[in-house]
Short mmCIF file of C-alpha atoms and ligand atoms in Angstrom, two decimals:
data_model
loop_
_atom_site.label_atom_id
_atom_site.label_comp_id
_atom_site.label_asym_id
_atom_site.label_seq_id
_atom_site.Cartn_x
_atom_site.Cartn_y
_atom_site.Cartn_z
CA MET A 1 140.84 63.79 118.84
CA ALA A 2 137.58 65.69 118.86
CA ASN A 3 137.59 69.02 117.14
CA ASP A 4 135.19 71.59 118.57
CA LYS A 5 136.73 74.75 117.16
CA VAL A 6 134.48 77.43 115.67
CA SER A 7 135.43 80.02 113.06
CA ILE A 8 135.62 83.62 114.25
CA HIS A 9 133.70 84.64 111.14
CA GLY A 10 130.52 82.73 112.00
CA ALA A 11 128.84 79.41 111.27
CA TRP A 12 126.07 78.13 109.03
CA ALA A 13 122.84 77.27 110.81
CA SER A 14 122.85 73.71 109.44
CA ARG A 15 124.41 71.47 106.82
CA TRP A 16 121.62 72.56 104.48
CA VAL A 17 123.02 76.06 104.46
CA PHE A 18 126.42 74.66 103.53
CA ILE A 19 124.73 72.79 100.68
CA LEU A 20 122.99 76.02 99.60
CA ALA A 21 126.21 78.00 99.82
CA ALA A 22 128.44 75.46 98.09
CA THR A 23 125.82 74.86 95.41
CA GLY A 24 125.44 78.61 95.03
CA SER A 25 129.18 78.85 94.49
CA ALA A 26 129.30 75.92 92.09
CA VAL A 27 126.26 76.84 90.00
CA GLY A 28 127.10 79.90 87.97
CA LEU A 29 128.16 81.15 84.57
CA GLY A 30 130.07 77.86 84.32
CA ASN A 31 126.82 75.89 84.20
CA ILE A 32 124.59 78.18 82.23
CA TRP A 33 127.00 79.93 79.88
CA LYS A 34 130.10 77.75 79.58
CA PHE A 35 128.72 74.22 79.81
CA PRO A 36 126.18 74.51 76.98
CA TYR A 37 128.59 76.26 74.62
CA MET A 38 131.43 73.87 75.37
CA THR A 39 129.10 70.93 74.78
CA GLY A 40 128.22 72.56 71.48
CA MET A 41 131.86 73.14 70.56
CA TYR A 42 133.08 69.69 71.50
CA GLY A 43 130.35 67.75 69.80
CA GLY A 44 127.70 66.97 72.40
CA GLY A 45 127.47 63.65 74.22
CA ALA A 46 131.17 62.72 74.12
CA PHE A 47 132.07 65.91 75.98
CA VAL A 48 129.26 65.38 78.47
CA ALA A 49 130.51 61.85 79.21
CA MET A 50 134.10 63.06 79.79
CA TYR A 51 132.89 65.89 81.96
CA LEU A 52 130.83 63.53 84.15
CA LEU A 53 133.84 61.25 84.56
CA CYS A 54 136.06 64.17 85.63
CA ILE A 55 133.44 65.37 88.12
CA VAL A 56 133.22 61.95 89.77
CA LEU A 57 136.90 60.98 89.77
CA VAL A 58 138.59 64.32 90.30
CA GLY A 59 136.19 67.17 91.11
CA VAL A 60 134.18 65.61 93.92
CA PRO A 61 137.22 64.07 95.68
CA ILE A 62 138.95 67.46 95.66
CA MET A 63 135.81 69.10 96.96
CA LEU A 64 135.81 66.54 99.76
CA ALA A 65 139.45 67.35 100.55
CA GLU A 66 138.75 71.08 100.64
CA THR A 67 135.70 70.76 102.85
CA LEU A 68 137.43 68.59 105.38
CA ILE A 69 140.52 70.81 105.54
CA GLY A 70 138.29 73.84 106.04
CA ARG A 71 136.11 72.34 108.72
CA ARG A 72 139.01 70.90 110.67
CA GLY A 73 141.01 74.11 110.44
CA ARG A 74 138.09 76.49 111.19
CA GLN A 75 139.95 79.48 109.75
CA SER A 76 140.54 81.06 106.37
CA PRO A 77 142.16 78.57 103.95
CA VAL A 78 145.68 79.95 104.43
CA ASN A 79 145.58 79.75 108.22
CA ALA A 80 143.61 76.49 108.25
CA MET A 81 146.30 74.79 106.18
CA LYS A 82 149.05 76.33 108.27
CA SER A 83 147.62 75.09 111.55
CA LEU A 84 146.74 71.64 110.23
CA ALA A 85 150.23 71.28 108.77
CA LEU A 86 151.77 72.10 112.15
CA GLU A 87 149.39 69.68 113.85
CA ALA A 88 150.46 66.92 111.47
CA GLY A 89 154.16 67.76 111.70
CA ALA A 90 154.27 68.79 108.03
CA SER A 91 155.78 71.92 106.49
CA ARG A 92 153.74 75.07 107.00
CA HIS A 93 154.60 76.02 103.43
CA TRP A 94 151.62 73.95 102.35
CA SER A 95 149.64 77.08 103.11
CA LEU A 96 151.22 78.71 100.06
CA ALA A 97 148.80 76.68 97.97
CA ALA A 98 145.90 78.40 99.71
CA LEU A 99 147.56 81.78 99.22
CA VAL A 100 147.87 81.16 95.49
CA GLY A 101 144.25 79.96 95.48
CA LEU A 102 143.15 83.15 97.19
CA VAL A 103 144.79 85.23 94.47
CA ALA A 104 143.33 82.99 91.76
CA ALA A 105 139.83 83.47 93.18
CA LEU A 106 140.27 87.26 93.11
CA LEU A 107 141.51 87.10 89.51
CA ILE A 108 138.51 84.99 88.49
CA LEU A 109 136.21 87.47 90.19
CA SER A 110 137.79 90.31 88.21
CA PHE A 111 136.60 88.95 84.84
CA TYR A 112 133.57 87.07 86.12
CA SER A 113 132.12 90.38 87.23
CA VAL A 114 132.49 91.80 83.71
CA VAL A 115 130.73 88.84 82.05
CA ALA A 116 128.04 88.78 84.74
CA GLY A 117 127.59 92.48 84.00
CA TRP A 118 126.64 91.59 80.41
CA SER A 119 123.71 89.61 81.76
CA LEU A 120 122.52 92.74 83.60
CA ASP A 121 122.61 94.66 80.32
CA TYR A 122 120.65 91.88 78.64
CA ILE A 123 117.99 91.93 81.37
CA ILE A 124 117.30 95.55 80.40
CA GLY A 125 117.46 94.74 76.69
CA MET A 126 115.04 91.82 77.02
CA GLY A 127 112.70 93.87 79.20
CA ARG A 128 112.63 96.66 76.59
CA GLY A 129 111.96 94.17 73.80
CA ASP A 130 115.15 95.04 71.90
CA PHE A 131 115.46 91.51 70.59
CA ARG A 132 111.98 91.02 69.16
CA GLY A 133 112.33 89.45 65.73
CA ILE A 134 116.03 90.27 65.61
CA SER A 135 118.20 88.87 62.79
CA ALA A 136 121.50 87.06 63.27
CA GLU A 137 123.41 90.19 62.17
CA GLY A 138 121.31 92.31 64.47
CA ALA A 139 122.08 90.11 67.47
CA GLY A 140 125.78 90.05 66.62
CA ALA A 141 125.77 93.81 66.32
CA ALA A 142 123.93 94.20 69.63
CA PHE A 143 126.55 92.12 71.44
CA GLY A 144 129.34 93.95 69.62
CA GLY A 145 127.76 97.26 70.56
CA LEU A 146 127.91 96.31 74.21
CA THR A 147 131.45 94.95 74.28
CA SER A 148 132.89 97.81 72.26
CA ASP A 149 131.56 100.41 74.68
CA PRO A 150 133.96 100.66 77.66
CA TRP A 151 131.64 102.98 79.58
CA ARG A 152 128.67 100.67 79.40
CA LEU A 153 130.84 97.69 80.40
CA THR A 154 132.33 99.66 83.27
CA LEU A 155 128.89 100.60 84.55
CA TRP A 156 127.66 97.00 84.75
CA HIS A 157 130.99 95.69 86.04
CA SER A 158 130.93 98.27 88.83
CA LEU A 159 127.34 97.50 89.76
CA PHE A 160 127.96 93.77 89.89
CA MET A 161 131.10 94.20 91.99
CA LEU A 162 129.20 96.46 94.34
CA VAL A 163 126.38 93.96 95.02
CA THR A 164 128.96 91.22 95.53
CA ALA A 165 130.82 93.35 98.06
CA ILE A 166 127.62 94.29 99.88
CA VAL A 167 126.70 90.65 100.57
CA ILE A 168 130.22 89.74 101.70
CA GLY A 169 130.62 92.92 103.75
CA LYS A 170 127.55 92.03 105.80
CA GLY A 171 129.11 88.82 107.02
CA VAL A 172 128.61 85.07 106.95
CA VAL A 173 125.15 84.89 108.52
CA ALA A 174 123.58 88.30 107.87
CA GLY A 175 125.01 88.57 104.37
CA LEU A 176 125.78 85.21 102.83
CA GLU A 177 123.31 82.92 104.56
CA ARG A 178 120.41 85.35 104.34
CA SER A 179 120.79 86.11 100.65
CA LEU A 180 121.51 82.51 99.66
CA ARG A 181 118.28 81.38 101.30
CA ILE A 182 116.43 83.61 98.83
CA MET A 183 118.66 83.37 95.77
CA MET A 184 118.97 79.61 95.50
CA PRO A 185 115.29 78.58 95.59
CA LEU A 186 114.56 81.37 93.10
CA LEU A 187 117.26 80.06 90.82
CA PHE A 188 115.81 76.57 90.84
CA VAL A 189 112.30 77.84 90.16
CA LEU A 190 113.50 79.95 87.22
CA LEU A 191 115.41 77.02 85.79
CA LEU A 192 112.33 74.81 86.00
CA VAL A 193 110.23 77.48 84.28
CA LEU A 194 112.74 77.49 81.47
CA LEU A 195 112.82 73.71 81.26
CA GLY A 196 109.03 73.60 81.23
CA TYR A 197 109.06 76.04 78.36
CA SER A 198 111.59 74.05 76.36
CA LEU A 199 109.34 70.98 76.68
CA THR A 200 106.69 72.88 74.74
CA THR A 201 108.95 73.87 71.86
CA GLY A 202 108.51 70.54 70.05
CA HIS A 203 112.30 70.19 69.80
CA PHE A 204 112.96 68.73 73.21
CA MET A 205 114.09 65.34 71.95
CA GLN A 206 116.47 66.95 69.49
CA GLY A 207 118.11 68.78 72.38
CA PHE A 208 118.16 65.61 74.45
CA ASP A 209 119.86 63.63 71.68
CA PHE A 210 122.42 66.33 71.19
CA LEU A 211 123.40 66.24 74.86
CA PHE A 212 123.42 62.51 75.32
CA HIS A 213 124.32 60.99 71.99
CA PHE A 214 127.74 59.48 72.54
CA ASP A 215 130.12 59.68 69.59
CA PRO A 216 133.42 57.95 70.55
CA SER A 217 135.37 59.65 67.73
CA LYS A 218 134.96 62.98 69.52
CA VAL A 219 136.25 61.90 72.93
CA GLN A 220 139.86 62.96 72.31
CA ASP A 221 139.05 66.59 71.55
CA GLY A 222 137.08 67.30 74.64
CA ILE A 223 138.96 65.59 77.45
CA LEU A 224 141.29 68.47 78.34
CA ALA A 225 138.53 70.99 78.19
CA ALA A 226 136.28 68.71 80.25
CA MET A 227 138.79 68.45 83.07
CA GLY A 228 139.38 72.21 83.25
CA HIS A 229 135.67 72.76 83.21
CA ALA A 230 135.08 70.23 86.02
CA PHE A 231 137.31 72.38 88.26
CA PHE A 232 135.72 75.64 87.27
CA THR A 233 132.14 74.43 87.57
CA LEU A 234 132.63 72.89 91.04
CA SER A 235 134.59 75.97 92.25
CA VAL A 236 137.42 73.75 93.45
CA GLY A 237 141.12 74.55 93.58
CA VAL A 238 140.90 78.09 94.98
CA GLY A 239 139.73 77.66 98.58
CA SER A 240 136.14 78.86 98.14
CA ILE A 241 134.73 75.51 99.15
CA MET A 242 137.33 75.29 101.90
CA VAL A 243 136.27 78.56 103.48
CA TYR A 244 132.61 77.50 103.26
CA GLY A 245 133.62 74.21 104.91
CA SER A 246 135.08 76.16 107.82
CA TYR A 247 131.58 77.47 108.64
CA MET A 248 130.00 74.02 108.51
CA PRO A 249 128.52 72.49 111.68
CA LYS A 250 130.63 69.77 113.23
CA LYS A 251 127.95 67.09 113.17
CA ALA A 252 127.15 67.25 109.46
CA SER A 253 128.50 64.41 107.35
CA ILE A 254 131.00 65.77 104.84
CA GLY A 255 130.87 62.81 102.45
CA SER A 256 127.15 62.84 101.72
CA THR A 257 127.00 66.65 101.73
CA VAL A 258 129.74 67.02 99.15
CA ILE A 259 128.19 64.34 96.95
CA ALA A 260 124.89 66.24 97.12
CA VAL A 261 126.61 69.44 95.96
CA GLY A 262 128.36 67.64 93.09
CA LEU A 263 125.07 66.09 92.02
CA LEU A 264 123.15 69.37 92.20
CA ASP A 265 125.77 71.20 90.16
CA THR A 266 125.72 68.49 87.51
CA LEU A 267 121.96 68.42 87.49
CA VAL A 268 121.80 72.18 86.92
CA ALA A 269 124.30 72.00 84.06
CA LEU A 270 122.37 69.20 82.38
CA THR A 271 119.04 70.94 82.98
CA ALA A 272 120.45 74.15 81.54
CA GLY A 273 121.52 72.17 78.47
CA LEU A 274 118.11 70.50 78.20
CA ALA A 275 116.40 73.86 78.58
CA LEU A 276 118.57 75.75 76.10
CA PHE A 277 119.30 73.43 73.19
CA PRO A 278 115.64 72.81 72.31
CA ILE A 279 115.14 76.59 72.24
CA VAL A 280 118.15 76.97 69.93
CA PHE A 281 116.90 74.18 67.65
CA ALA A 282 113.34 75.55 67.69
CA ALA A 283 114.69 78.78 66.22
CA GLY A 284 116.49 76.80 63.50
CA LEU A 285 119.96 77.70 64.82
CA GLU A 286 123.11 75.66 65.33
CA PRO A 287 124.38 74.96 68.87
CA GLY A 288 128.11 75.21 68.08
CA GLY A 289 128.19 78.95 68.57
CA GLY A 290 131.07 79.15 71.05
CA PRO A 291 131.05 81.74 73.83
CA GLY A 292 128.52 83.77 71.85
CA LEU A 293 125.85 81.09 72.35
CA MET A 294 124.34 82.82 75.34
CA PHE A 295 124.65 86.42 74.20
CA VAL A 296 124.16 86.11 70.46
CA THR A 297 122.43 82.86 69.49
CA LEU A 298 120.01 82.71 72.39
CA PRO A 299 118.66 86.24 71.98
CA ILE A 300 117.92 85.41 68.32
CA ALA A 301 116.08 82.34 69.53
CA PHE A 302 114.22 84.37 72.15
CA GLY A 303 113.35 86.93 69.49
CA THR A 304 111.77 84.27 67.29
CA ILE A 305 109.88 81.92 69.59
CA ALA A 306 106.49 82.42 71.24
CA PHE A 307 106.69 84.33 74.56
CA GLY A 308 110.40 84.75 73.82
CA GLN A 309 110.62 88.13 75.52
CA ILE A 310 109.41 86.78 78.85
CA VAL A 311 111.41 83.57 78.60
CA GLY A 312 114.50 85.60 77.71
CA LEU A 313 113.98 87.93 80.63
CA VAL A 314 113.61 84.96 83.01
CA PHE A 315 116.76 83.50 81.54
CA PHE A 316 119.00 86.51 82.07
CA VAL A 317 117.68 87.08 85.59
CA LEU A 318 118.62 83.46 86.26
CA VAL A 319 122.11 84.00 84.91
CA ALA A 320 122.62 87.11 87.02
CA ILE A 321 121.51 85.41 90.24
CA ALA A 322 123.62 82.33 89.56
CA ALA A 323 126.65 84.52 88.87
CA TRP A 324 126.06 86.55 92.03
CA SER A 325 125.92 83.52 94.33
CA SER A 326 129.20 82.36 92.76
CA SER A 327 131.02 85.67 92.85
CA ILE A 328 130.54 86.06 96.60
CA SER A 329 132.36 82.78 97.14
CA MET A 330 135.37 84.09 95.23
CA LEU A 331 135.77 87.02 97.59
CA GLU A 332 135.23 85.18 100.87
CA PRO A 333 138.57 83.29 101.20
CA ALA A 334 140.57 86.51 100.86
CA VAL A 335 138.25 88.51 103.11
CA ALA A 336 138.44 85.87 105.86
CA TYR A 337 142.23 85.77 105.56
CA PHE A 338 142.83 89.51 105.70
CA VAL A 339 140.37 89.96 108.55
CA GLU A 340 142.30 87.33 110.52
CA ARG A 341 145.62 88.82 109.59
CA SER A 342 144.94 92.51 110.06
CA GLY A 343 142.20 92.49 112.68
CA ARG A 344 140.44 95.21 110.65
CA SER A 345 136.70 95.28 110.12
CA ARG A 346 135.13 92.97 107.59
CA ALA A 347 133.52 95.90 105.79
CA LEU A 348 136.85 97.67 105.29
CA VAL A 349 138.68 94.55 104.12
CA THR A 350 135.83 93.70 101.73
CA GLY A 351 135.87 97.21 100.29
CA MET A 352 139.62 97.14 99.65
CA LEU A 353 139.58 93.70 98.03
CA ALA A 354 136.55 94.49 95.88
CA LEU A 355 138.30 97.64 94.72
CA PHE A 356 141.36 95.60 93.79
CA CYS A 357 139.21 93.15 91.78
CA TRP A 358 137.39 96.04 90.16
CA VAL A 359 140.67 97.61 89.00
CA VAL A 360 141.97 94.31 87.59
CA GLY A 361 138.55 93.79 85.99
CA MET A 362 139.01 97.05 84.10
CA GLY A 363 141.74 95.22 82.18
CA THR A 364 139.08 92.79 80.99
CA VAL A 365 136.67 95.63 80.17
CA LEU A 366 139.30 97.26 77.98
CA SER A 367 140.39 93.99 76.36
CA PHE A 368 137.14 94.01 74.37
CA ASN A 369 137.64 97.46 72.90
CA ILE A 370 140.43 100.02 73.10
CA GLY A 371 142.86 97.54 74.69
CA ALA A 372 142.12 94.63 72.38
CA GLU A 373 145.59 94.84 70.85
CA ALA A 374 147.41 94.49 74.16
CA LYS A 375 148.65 90.92 74.00
CA PHE A 376 150.28 88.83 76.70
CA PHE A 377 152.26 85.57 76.63
CA VAL A 378 153.26 86.03 73.01
CA PHE A 379 155.32 83.27 71.38
CA ALA A 380 156.66 84.96 68.25
CA GLU A 381 159.38 84.12 65.76
CA ASP A 382 161.86 86.32 67.60
CA GLY A 383 161.13 84.60 70.92
CA PHE A 384 158.80 84.93 73.86
CA HIS A 385 157.31 88.26 74.94
CA LEU A 386 155.38 88.68 78.13
CA TYR A 387 153.65 91.66 76.61
CA GLN A 388 153.45 93.14 73.14
CA TRP A 389 151.09 95.65 71.59
CA GLY A 390 149.39 94.39 68.43
CA ALA A 391 151.12 91.00 68.28
CA GLU A 392 149.69 88.38 65.93
CA GLY A 393 149.44 85.56 68.44
CA GLY A 394 149.16 85.77 72.20
CA ARG A 395 146.13 86.36 74.34
CA ASN A 396 144.37 89.54 75.26
CA PHE A 397 144.03 90.48 78.93
CA PHE A 398 140.74 88.65 79.48
CA ASP A 399 141.90 85.45 77.79
CA SER A 400 145.20 85.57 79.69
CA ILE A 401 143.55 85.76 83.10
CA ASP A 402 141.00 83.11 82.14
CA TYR A 403 143.75 80.81 80.89
CA LEU A 404 146.06 81.43 83.83
CA THR A 405 143.33 80.66 86.36
CA SER A 406 141.25 77.87 84.77
CA ARG A 407 144.02 75.98 83.06
CA ILE A 408 146.93 76.47 85.46
CA LEU A 409 146.10 77.78 88.93
CA LEU A 410 142.90 75.81 89.60
CA PRO A 411 144.34 72.40 88.67
CA LEU A 412 147.53 73.12 90.66
CA GLY A 413 145.53 74.33 93.67
CA GLY A 414 143.25 71.29 93.50
CA LEU A 415 146.27 69.01 93.25
CA ALA A 416 147.86 70.60 96.32
CA PHE A 417 144.64 70.36 98.38
CA ALA A 418 144.17 66.68 97.49
CA LEU A 419 147.81 65.88 98.30
CA PHE A 420 147.59 67.77 101.57
CA ALA A 421 144.47 65.92 102.75
CA GLY A 422 145.69 62.61 101.37
CA TRP A 423 149.36 62.61 102.36
CA ALA A 424 150.29 65.47 104.71
CA MET A 425 147.39 65.28 107.19
CA ASN A 426 147.43 62.16 109.22
CA ARG A 427 144.97 59.45 108.39
CA GLU A 428 143.32 59.51 111.81
CA ALA A 429 142.53 63.21 111.54
CA VAL A 430 140.92 62.62 108.15
CA ARG A 431 138.99 59.63 109.44
CA ASP A 432 137.78 61.56 112.47
CA GLU A 433 136.65 64.50 110.35
CA LEU A 434 134.86 62.43 107.72
CA ALA A 435 133.28 60.16 110.37
CA ILE A 436 132.29 57.52 107.82
CA LYS A 437 131.26 54.32 109.54
CA SER A 438 131.87 51.86 106.73
CA PRO A 439 135.62 51.14 106.39
CA LEU A 440 135.08 50.17 102.78
CA LEU A 441 133.50 53.50 101.89
CA PHE A 442 136.14 55.44 103.81
CA ASN A 443 138.94 53.60 102.03
CA LEU A 444 137.33 54.20 98.66
CA LEU A 445 136.98 57.95 99.23
CA TYR A 446 140.44 58.21 100.79
CA TRP A 447 141.94 56.44 97.79
CA LEU A 448 140.15 58.75 95.38
CA VAL A 449 141.62 61.75 97.23
CA ARG A 450 145.12 60.32 97.64
CA VAL A 451 145.69 58.71 94.28
CA VAL A 452 143.00 58.98 91.63
CA ALA A 453 142.37 62.72 91.75
CA PRO A 454 146.05 63.79 91.85
CA VAL A 455 147.01 61.39 89.06
CA GLY A 456 144.04 62.58 86.99
CA VAL A 457 145.03 66.22 87.41
CA LEU A 458 148.68 65.54 86.63
CA ILE A 459 147.95 63.64 83.44
CA VAL A 460 145.71 66.35 82.08
CA PHE A 461 147.95 69.15 83.28
CA ILE A 462 151.06 67.75 81.63
CA ALA A 463 149.17 66.98 78.44
CA GLU A 464 147.88 70.55 78.45
CA LEU A 465 151.28 72.16 78.90
CA SER A 466 152.92 70.03 76.23
CA LYS A 467 150.26 70.90 73.65
N1 LIG B 501 131.70 77.50 89.81
C1 LIG B 501 131.47 78.78 89.22
C2 LIG B 501 130.71 78.59 87.93
O1 LIG B 501 130.50 77.46 87.49
O2 LIG B 501 130.35 79.58 87.32
C3 LIG B 501 132.73 79.53 88.98
C4 LIG B 501 133.63 79.64 90.17
C5 LIG B 501 133.12 80.05 91.41
C6 LIG B 501 134.96 79.37 90.05
C7 LIG B 501 133.94 80.17 92.51
C8 LIG B 501 135.79 79.49 91.14
C9 LIG B 501 135.28 79.88 92.36
F1 LIG B 501 136.05 80.00 93.39
#
């Protein structure tokens, strides 16, 4: 059955724009901030190897499932799944998975905007030369000074949320497509500038070895983290890729397009690692700095090396752009859904949802300062508490939302999308949508979606919960 439906929200001009948009969504703080520090924390090459395996066996197949559901459904993820379920004679409750994904995406946006806001603050700091010759204590204090000031955090969080809402409010073609055509090439140029610089530091090979030296004894530690990160970095499990798929031209081949996006995302993460570690080593620092790597260790490195102020400025502009092109994709599934549901204008719906994310994001802002003692999910001696002020264990607001989304909602969403495409939709619909000529290749991809990806997610998910 041919499928010539078009989304009411618009359509990308070509498959290239889908690649730009999906890559823009995938490449973000996950690649530039999280990937290098996680590689540092989990011992280098062993983590990288696990991560690559998860991308190929789980991440890309789920991305394929999302894209094909989106393009065939031609509506927001919730309604696309509902209509495809009815078409296949399956339960329409499958669409609940997309509804949960939509909420997860909004929750991610709420804290992502706060962290992206830090990069805006650092652009100013780098531009002013605040980090010239700074000591380790000085850099720690600078980061502490930012996170302990709720007003400053609120300012940057608000600004970032505003620019995200502006792009989404303008619509698929005038907003998203137009800005992505500028943002993405700029991002690649900036990354290459940084890589070029790291080649001149004299520590390039040290960085290279760190990323690619495989130490089998470290594999165990990193596997859970690698799987969670594969979801986060590819933006799968929440419906962002699905909604972008619904704007994709009918003729474009989904298989090769999705593989291109997976490759580009991986390439950016590896390039970011190759650009950053040599700079860290050149400054005589250790790469295992945890989440502070980008905001504490790197500024020290930028403060020490030649041309560090300019390189640092380029770096934080890069981070801000990458975060921006990701944050818009978190808002789009919900905006598309509520526009369809309420018939209200896109601008109004965007404004309301951005306001919601902004309010939730204030929880993250406060979790670094006056609300640091508000703990959630506390397992104490006297039992479990959902919330407790000043508890020993438990997670603060930011950690709770991060944990809830990355470790629980994304894997569950990804699992549901893969099962839906693999088992609920009928095989002919999937075959028609993928339009892969070689039966062997089709069967391989179909098997990855039906079996390998769900089993992979389940194993890691159960292992995670029983930890
Ligand atoms: N993939 C983004 C990153 O690596 O920073 C994060 C992300 C974007 C997660 C969009 C989820 C999402 F829907």
